[in-house]
Short mmCIF file of C-alpha atoms (C1' of nucleotides) in Angstrom, two decimals:
data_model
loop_
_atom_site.label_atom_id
_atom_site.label_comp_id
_atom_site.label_asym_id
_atom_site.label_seq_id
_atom_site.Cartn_x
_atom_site.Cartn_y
_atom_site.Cartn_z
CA UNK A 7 93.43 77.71 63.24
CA UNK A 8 96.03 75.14 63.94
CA UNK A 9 94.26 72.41 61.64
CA UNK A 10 93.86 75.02 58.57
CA UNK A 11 97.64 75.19 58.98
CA UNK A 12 98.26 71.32 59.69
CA UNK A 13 95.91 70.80 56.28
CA UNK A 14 97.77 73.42 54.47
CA UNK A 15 101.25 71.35 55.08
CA UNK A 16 100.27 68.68 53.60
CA UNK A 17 98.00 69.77 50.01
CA UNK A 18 99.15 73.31 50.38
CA UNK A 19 97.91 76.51 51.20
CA UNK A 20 96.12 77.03 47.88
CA UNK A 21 94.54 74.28 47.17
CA UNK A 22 93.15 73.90 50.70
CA UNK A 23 89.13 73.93 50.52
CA UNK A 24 86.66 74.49 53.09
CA UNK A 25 85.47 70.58 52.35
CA UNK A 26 88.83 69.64 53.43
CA UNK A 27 88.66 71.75 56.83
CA UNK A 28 85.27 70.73 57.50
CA UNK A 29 85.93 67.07 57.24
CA UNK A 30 89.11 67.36 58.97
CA UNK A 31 87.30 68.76 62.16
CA UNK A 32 84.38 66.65 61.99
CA UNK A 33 81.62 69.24 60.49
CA UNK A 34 79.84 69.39 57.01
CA UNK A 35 81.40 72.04 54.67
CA UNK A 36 78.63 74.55 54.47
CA UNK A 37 78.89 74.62 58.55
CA UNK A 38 82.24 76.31 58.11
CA UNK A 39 80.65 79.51 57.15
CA UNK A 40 78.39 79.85 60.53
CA UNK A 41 82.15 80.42 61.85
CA UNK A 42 83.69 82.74 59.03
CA UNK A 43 81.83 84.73 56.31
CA UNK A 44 84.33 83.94 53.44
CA UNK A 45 86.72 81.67 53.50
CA UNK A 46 89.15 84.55 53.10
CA UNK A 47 88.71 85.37 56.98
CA UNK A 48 90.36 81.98 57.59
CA UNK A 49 93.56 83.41 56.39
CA UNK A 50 93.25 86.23 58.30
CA UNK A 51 93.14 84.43 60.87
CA UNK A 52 95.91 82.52 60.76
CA UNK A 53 97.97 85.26 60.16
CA UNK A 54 96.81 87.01 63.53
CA UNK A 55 98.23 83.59 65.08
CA UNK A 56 101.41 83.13 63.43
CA UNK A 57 101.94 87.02 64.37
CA UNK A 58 101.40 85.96 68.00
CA UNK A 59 103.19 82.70 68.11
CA UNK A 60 106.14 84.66 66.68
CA UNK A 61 106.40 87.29 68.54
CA UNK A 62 106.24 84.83 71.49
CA UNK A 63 108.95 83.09 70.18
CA UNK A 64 111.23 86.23 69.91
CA UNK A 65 110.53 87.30 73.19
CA UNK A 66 111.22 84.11 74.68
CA UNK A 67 114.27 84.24 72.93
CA UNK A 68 115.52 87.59 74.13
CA UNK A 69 114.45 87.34 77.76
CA UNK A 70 118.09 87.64 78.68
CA UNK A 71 120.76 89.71 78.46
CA UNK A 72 123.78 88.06 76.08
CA UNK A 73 126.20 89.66 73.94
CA UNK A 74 124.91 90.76 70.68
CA UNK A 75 126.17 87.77 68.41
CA UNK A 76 124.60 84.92 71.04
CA UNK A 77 121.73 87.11 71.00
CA UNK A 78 121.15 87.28 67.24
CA UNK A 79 121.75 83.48 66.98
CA UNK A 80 119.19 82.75 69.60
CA UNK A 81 116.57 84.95 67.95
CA UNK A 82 117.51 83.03 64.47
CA UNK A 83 117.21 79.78 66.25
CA UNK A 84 113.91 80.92 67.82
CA UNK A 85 112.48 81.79 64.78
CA UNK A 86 114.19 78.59 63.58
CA UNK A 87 112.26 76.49 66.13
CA UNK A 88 109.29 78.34 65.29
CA UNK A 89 108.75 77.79 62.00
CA UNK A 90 109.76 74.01 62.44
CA UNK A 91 106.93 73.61 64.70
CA UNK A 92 104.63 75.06 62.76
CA UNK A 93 104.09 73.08 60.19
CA UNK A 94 102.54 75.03 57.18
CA UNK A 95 103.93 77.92 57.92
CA UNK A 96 106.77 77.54 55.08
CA UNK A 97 103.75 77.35 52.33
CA UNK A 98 102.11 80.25 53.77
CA UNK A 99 104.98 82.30 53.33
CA UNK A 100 105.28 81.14 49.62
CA UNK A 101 101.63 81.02 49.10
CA UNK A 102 99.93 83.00 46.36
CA UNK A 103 97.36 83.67 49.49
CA UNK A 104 99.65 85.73 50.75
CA UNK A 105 101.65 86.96 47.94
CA UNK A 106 98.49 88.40 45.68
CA UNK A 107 95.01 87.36 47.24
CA UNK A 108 94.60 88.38 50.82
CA UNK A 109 95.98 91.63 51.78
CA UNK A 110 95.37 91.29 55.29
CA UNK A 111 96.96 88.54 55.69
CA UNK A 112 100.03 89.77 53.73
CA UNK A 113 99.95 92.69 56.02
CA UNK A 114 100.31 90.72 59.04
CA UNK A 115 103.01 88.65 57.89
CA UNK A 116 104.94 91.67 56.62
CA UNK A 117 104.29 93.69 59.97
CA UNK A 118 105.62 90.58 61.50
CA UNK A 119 109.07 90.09 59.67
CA UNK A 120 109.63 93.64 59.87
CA UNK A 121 109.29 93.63 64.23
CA UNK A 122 111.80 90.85 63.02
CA UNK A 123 114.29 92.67 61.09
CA UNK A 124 113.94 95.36 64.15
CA UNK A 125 115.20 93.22 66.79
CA UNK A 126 117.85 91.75 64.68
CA UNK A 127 119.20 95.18 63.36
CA UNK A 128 118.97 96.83 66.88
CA UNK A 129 121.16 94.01 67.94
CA UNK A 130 123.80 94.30 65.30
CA UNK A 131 123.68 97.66 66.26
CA UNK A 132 124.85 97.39 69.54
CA UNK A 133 127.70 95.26 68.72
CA UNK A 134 128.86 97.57 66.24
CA UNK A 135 128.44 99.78 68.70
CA UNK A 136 130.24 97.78 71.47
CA UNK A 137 132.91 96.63 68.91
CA UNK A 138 132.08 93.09 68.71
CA UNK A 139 131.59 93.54 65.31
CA UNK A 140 133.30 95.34 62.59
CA UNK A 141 133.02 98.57 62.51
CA UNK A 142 131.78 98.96 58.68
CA UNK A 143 128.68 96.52 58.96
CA UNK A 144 125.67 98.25 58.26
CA UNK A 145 123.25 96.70 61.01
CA UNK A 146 119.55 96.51 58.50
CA UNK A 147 122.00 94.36 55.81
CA UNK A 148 123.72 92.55 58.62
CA UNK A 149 120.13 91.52 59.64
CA UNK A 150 118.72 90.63 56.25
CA UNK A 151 121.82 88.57 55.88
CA UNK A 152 120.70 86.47 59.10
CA UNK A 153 117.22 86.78 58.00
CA UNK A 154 118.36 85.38 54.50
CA UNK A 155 120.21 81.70 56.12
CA UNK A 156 117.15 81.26 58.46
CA UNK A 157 114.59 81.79 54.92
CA UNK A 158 116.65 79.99 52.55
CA UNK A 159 117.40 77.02 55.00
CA UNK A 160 113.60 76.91 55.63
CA UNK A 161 113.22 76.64 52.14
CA UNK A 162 115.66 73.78 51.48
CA UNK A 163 114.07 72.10 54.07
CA UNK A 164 110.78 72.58 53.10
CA UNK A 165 111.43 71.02 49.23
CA UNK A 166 113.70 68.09 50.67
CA UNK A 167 110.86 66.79 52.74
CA UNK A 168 112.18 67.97 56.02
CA UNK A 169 114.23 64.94 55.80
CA UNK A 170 117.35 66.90 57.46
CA UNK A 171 117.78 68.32 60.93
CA UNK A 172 116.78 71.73 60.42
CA UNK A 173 118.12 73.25 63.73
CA UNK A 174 121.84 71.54 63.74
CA UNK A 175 122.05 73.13 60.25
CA UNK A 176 120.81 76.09 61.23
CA UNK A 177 123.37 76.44 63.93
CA UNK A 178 126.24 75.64 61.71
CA UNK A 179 125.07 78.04 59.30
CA UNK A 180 124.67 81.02 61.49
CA UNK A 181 128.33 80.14 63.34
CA UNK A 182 129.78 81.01 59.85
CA UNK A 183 127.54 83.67 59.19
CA UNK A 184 127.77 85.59 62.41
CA UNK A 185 131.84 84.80 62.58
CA UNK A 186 132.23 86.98 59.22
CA UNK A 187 130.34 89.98 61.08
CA UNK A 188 132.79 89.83 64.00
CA UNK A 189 136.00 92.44 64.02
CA UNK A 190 139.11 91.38 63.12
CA UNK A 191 141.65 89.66 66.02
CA UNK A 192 138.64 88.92 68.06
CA UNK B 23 107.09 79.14 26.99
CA UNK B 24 107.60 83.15 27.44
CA UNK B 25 104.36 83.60 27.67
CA UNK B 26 103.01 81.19 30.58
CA UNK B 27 105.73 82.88 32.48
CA UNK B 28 104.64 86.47 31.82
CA UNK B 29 101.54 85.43 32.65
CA UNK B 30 102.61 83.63 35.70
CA UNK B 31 104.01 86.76 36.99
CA UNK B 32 100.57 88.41 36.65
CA UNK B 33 98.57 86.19 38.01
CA UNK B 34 100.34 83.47 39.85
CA UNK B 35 101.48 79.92 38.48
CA UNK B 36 98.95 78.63 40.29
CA UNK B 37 96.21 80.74 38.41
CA UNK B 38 97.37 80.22 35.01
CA UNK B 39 94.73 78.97 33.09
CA UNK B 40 94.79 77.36 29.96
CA UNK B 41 92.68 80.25 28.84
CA UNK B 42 94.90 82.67 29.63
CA UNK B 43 97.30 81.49 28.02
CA UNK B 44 95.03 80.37 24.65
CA UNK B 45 93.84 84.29 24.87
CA UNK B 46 97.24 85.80 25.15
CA UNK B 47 98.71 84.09 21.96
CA UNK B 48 95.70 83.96 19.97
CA UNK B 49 94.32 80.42 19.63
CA UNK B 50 90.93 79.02 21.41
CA UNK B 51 91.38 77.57 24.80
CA UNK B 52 91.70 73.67 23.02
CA UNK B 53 93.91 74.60 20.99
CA UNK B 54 96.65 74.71 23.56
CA UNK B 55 95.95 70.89 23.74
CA UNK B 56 97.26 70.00 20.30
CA UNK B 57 100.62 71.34 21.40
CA UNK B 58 100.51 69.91 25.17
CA UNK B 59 98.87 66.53 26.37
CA UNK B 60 98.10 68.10 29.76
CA UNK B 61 98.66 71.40 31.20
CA UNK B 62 101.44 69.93 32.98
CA UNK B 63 103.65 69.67 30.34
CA UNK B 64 103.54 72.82 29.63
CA UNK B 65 105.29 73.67 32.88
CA UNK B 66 107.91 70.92 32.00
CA UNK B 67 108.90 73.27 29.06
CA UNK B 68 109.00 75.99 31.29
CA UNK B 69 110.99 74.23 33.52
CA UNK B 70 113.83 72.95 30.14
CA UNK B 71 113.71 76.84 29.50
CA UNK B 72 114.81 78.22 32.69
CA UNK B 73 117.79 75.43 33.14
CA UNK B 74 119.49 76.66 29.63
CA UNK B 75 118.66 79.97 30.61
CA UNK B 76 120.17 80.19 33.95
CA UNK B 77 122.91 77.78 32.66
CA UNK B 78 123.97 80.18 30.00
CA UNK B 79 124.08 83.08 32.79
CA UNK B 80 126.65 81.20 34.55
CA UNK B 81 128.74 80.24 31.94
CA UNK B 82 129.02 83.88 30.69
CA UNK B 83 129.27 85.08 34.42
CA UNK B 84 132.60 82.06 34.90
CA UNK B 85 133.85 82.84 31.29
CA UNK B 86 136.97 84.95 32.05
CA UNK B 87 139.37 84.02 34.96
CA UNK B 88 139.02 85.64 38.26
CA UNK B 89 140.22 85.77 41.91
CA UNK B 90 137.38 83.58 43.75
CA UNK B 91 136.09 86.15 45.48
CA UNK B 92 135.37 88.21 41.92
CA UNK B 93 133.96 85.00 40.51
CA UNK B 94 131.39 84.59 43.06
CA UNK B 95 130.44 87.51 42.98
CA UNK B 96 130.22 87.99 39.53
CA UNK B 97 128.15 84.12 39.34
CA UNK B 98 125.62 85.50 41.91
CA UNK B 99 125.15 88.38 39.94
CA UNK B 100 124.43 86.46 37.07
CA UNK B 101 121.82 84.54 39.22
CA UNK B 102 120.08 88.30 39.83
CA UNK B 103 120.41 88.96 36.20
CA UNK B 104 118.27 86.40 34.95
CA UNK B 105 115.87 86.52 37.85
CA UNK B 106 115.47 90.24 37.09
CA UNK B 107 114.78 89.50 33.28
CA UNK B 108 112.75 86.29 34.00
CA UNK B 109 109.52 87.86 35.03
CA UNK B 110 107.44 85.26 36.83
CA UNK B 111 110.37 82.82 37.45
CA UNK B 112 110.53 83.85 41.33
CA UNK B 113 106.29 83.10 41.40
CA UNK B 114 107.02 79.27 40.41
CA UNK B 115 109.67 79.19 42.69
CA UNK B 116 107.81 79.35 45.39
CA UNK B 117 104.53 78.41 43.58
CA UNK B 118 102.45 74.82 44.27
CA UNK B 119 103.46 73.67 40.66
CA UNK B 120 106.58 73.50 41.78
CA UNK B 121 106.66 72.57 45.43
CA UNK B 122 103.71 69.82 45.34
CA UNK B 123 102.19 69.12 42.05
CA UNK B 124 104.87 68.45 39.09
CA UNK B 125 107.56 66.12 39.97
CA UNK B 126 109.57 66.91 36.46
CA UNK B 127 109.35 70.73 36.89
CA UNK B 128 110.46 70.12 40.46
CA UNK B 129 113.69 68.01 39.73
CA UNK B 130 114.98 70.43 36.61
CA UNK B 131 114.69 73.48 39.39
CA UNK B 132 116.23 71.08 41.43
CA UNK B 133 119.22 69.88 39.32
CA UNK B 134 119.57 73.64 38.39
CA UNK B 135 119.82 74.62 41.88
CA UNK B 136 122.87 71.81 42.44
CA UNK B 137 124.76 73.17 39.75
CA UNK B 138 124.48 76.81 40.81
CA UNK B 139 125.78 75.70 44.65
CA UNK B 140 128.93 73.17 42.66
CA UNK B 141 129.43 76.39 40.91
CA UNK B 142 129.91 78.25 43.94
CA UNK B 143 130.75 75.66 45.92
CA UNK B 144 134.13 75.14 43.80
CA UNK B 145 135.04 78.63 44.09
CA UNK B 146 134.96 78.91 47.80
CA UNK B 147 137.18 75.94 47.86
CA UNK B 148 139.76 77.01 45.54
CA UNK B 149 139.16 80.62 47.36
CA UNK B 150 140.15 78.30 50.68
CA UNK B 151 142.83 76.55 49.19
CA UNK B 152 144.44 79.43 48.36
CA UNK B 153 144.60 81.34 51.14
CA UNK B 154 141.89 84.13 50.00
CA UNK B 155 139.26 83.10 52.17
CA UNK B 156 139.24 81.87 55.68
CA UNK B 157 140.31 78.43 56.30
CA UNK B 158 137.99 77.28 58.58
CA UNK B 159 135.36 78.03 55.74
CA UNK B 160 133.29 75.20 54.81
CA UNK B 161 132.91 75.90 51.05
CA UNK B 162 129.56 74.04 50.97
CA UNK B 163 127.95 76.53 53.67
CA UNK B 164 129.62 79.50 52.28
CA UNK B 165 128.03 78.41 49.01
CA UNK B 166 124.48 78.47 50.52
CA UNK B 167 125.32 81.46 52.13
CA UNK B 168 125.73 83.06 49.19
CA UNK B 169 122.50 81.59 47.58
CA UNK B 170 120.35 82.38 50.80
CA UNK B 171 121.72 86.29 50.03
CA UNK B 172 120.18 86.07 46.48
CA UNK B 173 116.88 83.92 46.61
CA UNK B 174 115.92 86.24 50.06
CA UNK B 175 116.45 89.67 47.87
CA UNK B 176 114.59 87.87 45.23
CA UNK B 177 111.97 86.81 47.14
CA UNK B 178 111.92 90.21 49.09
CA UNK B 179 112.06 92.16 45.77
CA UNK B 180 109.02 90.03 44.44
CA UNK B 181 107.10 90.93 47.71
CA UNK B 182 107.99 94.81 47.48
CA UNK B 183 106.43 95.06 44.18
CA UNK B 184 110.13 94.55 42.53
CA UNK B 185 110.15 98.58 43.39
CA UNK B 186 113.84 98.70 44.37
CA UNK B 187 117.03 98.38 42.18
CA UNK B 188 117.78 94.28 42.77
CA UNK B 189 121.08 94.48 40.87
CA UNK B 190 122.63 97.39 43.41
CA UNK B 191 120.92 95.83 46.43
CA UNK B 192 122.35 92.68 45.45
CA UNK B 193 125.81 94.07 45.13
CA UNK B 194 125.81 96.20 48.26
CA UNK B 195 124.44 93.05 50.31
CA UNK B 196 126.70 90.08 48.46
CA UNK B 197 129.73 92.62 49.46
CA UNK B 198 129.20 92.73 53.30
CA UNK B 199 128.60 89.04 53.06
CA UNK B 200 132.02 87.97 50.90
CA UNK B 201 133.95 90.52 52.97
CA UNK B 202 133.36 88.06 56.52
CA UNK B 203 134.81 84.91 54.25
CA UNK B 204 137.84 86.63 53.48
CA UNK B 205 141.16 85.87 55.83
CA UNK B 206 142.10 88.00 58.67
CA UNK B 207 144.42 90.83 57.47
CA UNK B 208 143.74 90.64 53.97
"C1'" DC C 4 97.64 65.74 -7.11
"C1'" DA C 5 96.30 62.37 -3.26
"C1'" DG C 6 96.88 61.46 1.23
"C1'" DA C 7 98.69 62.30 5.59
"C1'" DT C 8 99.78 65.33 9.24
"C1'" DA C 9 99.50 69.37 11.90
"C1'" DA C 10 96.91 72.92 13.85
"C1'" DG C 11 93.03 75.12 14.32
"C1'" DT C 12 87.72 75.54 15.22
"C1'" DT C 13 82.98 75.04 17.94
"C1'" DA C 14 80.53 72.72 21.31
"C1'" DG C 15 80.32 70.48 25.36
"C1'" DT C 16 81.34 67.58 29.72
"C1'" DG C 17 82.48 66.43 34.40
"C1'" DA C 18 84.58 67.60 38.48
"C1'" DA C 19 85.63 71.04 42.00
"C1'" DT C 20 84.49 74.47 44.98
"C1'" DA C 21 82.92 78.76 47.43
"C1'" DC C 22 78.87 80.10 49.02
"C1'" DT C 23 73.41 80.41 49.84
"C1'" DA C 24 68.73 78.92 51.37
"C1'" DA C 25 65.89 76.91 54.41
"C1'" DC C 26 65.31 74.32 58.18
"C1'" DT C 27 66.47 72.19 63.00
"C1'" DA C 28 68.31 71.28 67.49
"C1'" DT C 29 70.45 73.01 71.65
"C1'" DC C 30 71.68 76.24 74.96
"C1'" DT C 31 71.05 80.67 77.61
"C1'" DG C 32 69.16 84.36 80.06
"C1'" DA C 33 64.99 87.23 81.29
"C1'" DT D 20 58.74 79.09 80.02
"C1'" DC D 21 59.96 81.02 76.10
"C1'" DA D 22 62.61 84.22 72.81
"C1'" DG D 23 66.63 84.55 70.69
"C1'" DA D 24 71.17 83.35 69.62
"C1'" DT D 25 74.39 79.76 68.19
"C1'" DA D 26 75.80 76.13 65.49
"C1'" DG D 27 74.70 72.59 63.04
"C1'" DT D 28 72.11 70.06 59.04
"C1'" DT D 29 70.63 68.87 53.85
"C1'" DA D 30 70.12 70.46 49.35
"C1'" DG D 31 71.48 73.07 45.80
"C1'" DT D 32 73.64 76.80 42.67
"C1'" DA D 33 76.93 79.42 39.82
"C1'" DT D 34 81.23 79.41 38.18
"C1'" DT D 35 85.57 77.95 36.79
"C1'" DC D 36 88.60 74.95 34.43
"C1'" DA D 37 91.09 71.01 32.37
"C1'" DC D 38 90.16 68.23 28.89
"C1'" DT D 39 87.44 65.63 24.86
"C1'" DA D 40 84.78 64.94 20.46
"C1'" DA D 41 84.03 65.90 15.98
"C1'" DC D 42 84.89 68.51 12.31
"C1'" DT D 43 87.63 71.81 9.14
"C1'" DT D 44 91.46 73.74 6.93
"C1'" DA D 45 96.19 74.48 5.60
"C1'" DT D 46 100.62 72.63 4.76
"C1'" DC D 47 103.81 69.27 3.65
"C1'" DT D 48 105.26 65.01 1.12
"C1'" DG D 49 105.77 61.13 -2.00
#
DNA sequence: CAGATAAGTTAGTGAATACTAACTATCTGA
DNA sequence: TCAGATAGTTAGTATTCACTAACTTATCTG
């Protein structure tokens, strides 16, 4: 449900009531429950779409074949671009919803980020692999680290209003991320 | 206000009722409002609290003189310190109180957020200046870097229950990332 | 010791909010 | 055509929760 999402941006995920949904979609409130039998199912909805949209986004992402480091950037970036296009998203992924209440919906987001840690470790992998990165790096803390810049600078953004340019930054981050990972003389 | 944040950890920040709280330190409910106006404030207090507290971590993490690398280490360690012994500090983080609702809780985080990354910030660029880090390093990005490593483990600790050791993870993880600032051949 | 102040009590209010009950209109397929 | 499903309506309820009113009691102060 795009519009729980869109809703959820702007009084956040917690505080979002059905009255608000229903009135955003032109329906009274009670009429939301012909549709879902607790309000809790809403959620669990949305998580089911943010698990698609992402792994959409990944796949896009990885359609060709690149060296590991451009291929770890453009799965950061892709991720980057999906969150900023998916506005709510960044309160979900804070949101008590997800944290405590709704367990479905946590499992959904966690079976999502994991598939994401996958791809990202499978890549370092590879380059260690390959060489193209030093030889040392374990490839599940390499891909936490990347993990961490594209949270953290979704974060920032988030709390300053998404008043800066989140995928320049995001490029310039991961450049000086990814350039530590690489082996020495290359 | 200990309390409101053990409580927050239970339950959520968002959740915390003035109950609660009234229960937990043995008053009535309206009691709690001879000591605060509104609830509000009493997440303002919280919010004076954690500045001094993280503030103090700092200083005794900056205290003796070390190579930069050593220092920002040892200040990011700090930073996992008192989140580890802060129950319920990583729930307002990322809570609604914080992100939406209360502007003065918002700007301490905030202003205690800026003086962990000058913190950092200073150490990369002495770290630069001196030839112990890379040159092309901008010490503003290495700084998030750095803070990205230690709010995702928070946040990921948080998620997993706060089941794994934070202070080794931390260590292990800040380690790989340091190691790509350093110069070539050092 | 009087008076003020601080800190508690009981009782209660108004606003939100998820959800139910009962009814109605429209569409669909046998 | 008509039975049933689908999706809406209005009206209302139970609960939760921040906050207030009015009163009491203990402590401090001049």
């Amino acid at each position: 449900m795009g519009c729980a999402l869109r809703l959820a941006d702007k009084v956040g995920p917690d505080r979002l009531t059905t009255d608000m949904i229903a009135r955003e979609i032109g329906i009274t409130q009670p009429a939301i429950f012909r549709h879902f039998a607790r309000k809790e199912e809403i959620w669990n909805a949305v998580g089911v779409r943010l698990g698609e949209k992402f792994a959409a986004a990944w796949q896009a992402a990885s359609a060709d074949e690149r060296p590991p480091a451009d291929a770890i950037k453009a799965l950061a970036l892709a991720q980057i671009g999906a969150i900023r296009s998916t506005p709510g998203l960044i309160g979900v992924l804070f949101s008590r919803q997800l944290h405590v209440d709704n367990k479905a919906l946590r499992s959904a987001i966690n079976s999502s980020q994991r598939a994401f840690h996958a791809l990202l470790s499978d890549a370092f992998r590879t380059g260690v692999a390959s060489g193209e990165f030093r030889p040392d790096l374990e490839p599940s803390d390499a891909a936490f680290l990347v993990i961490s810049v594209v949270q953290s600078l979704a974060l920032r953004w988030s709390l300053a209003g998404k008043s800066f340019d989140l995928a320049s930054e995001a490029a310039r981050l991961l450049d000086a991320q990814i350039v530590g990972f690489r082996s020495q003389g290359r």
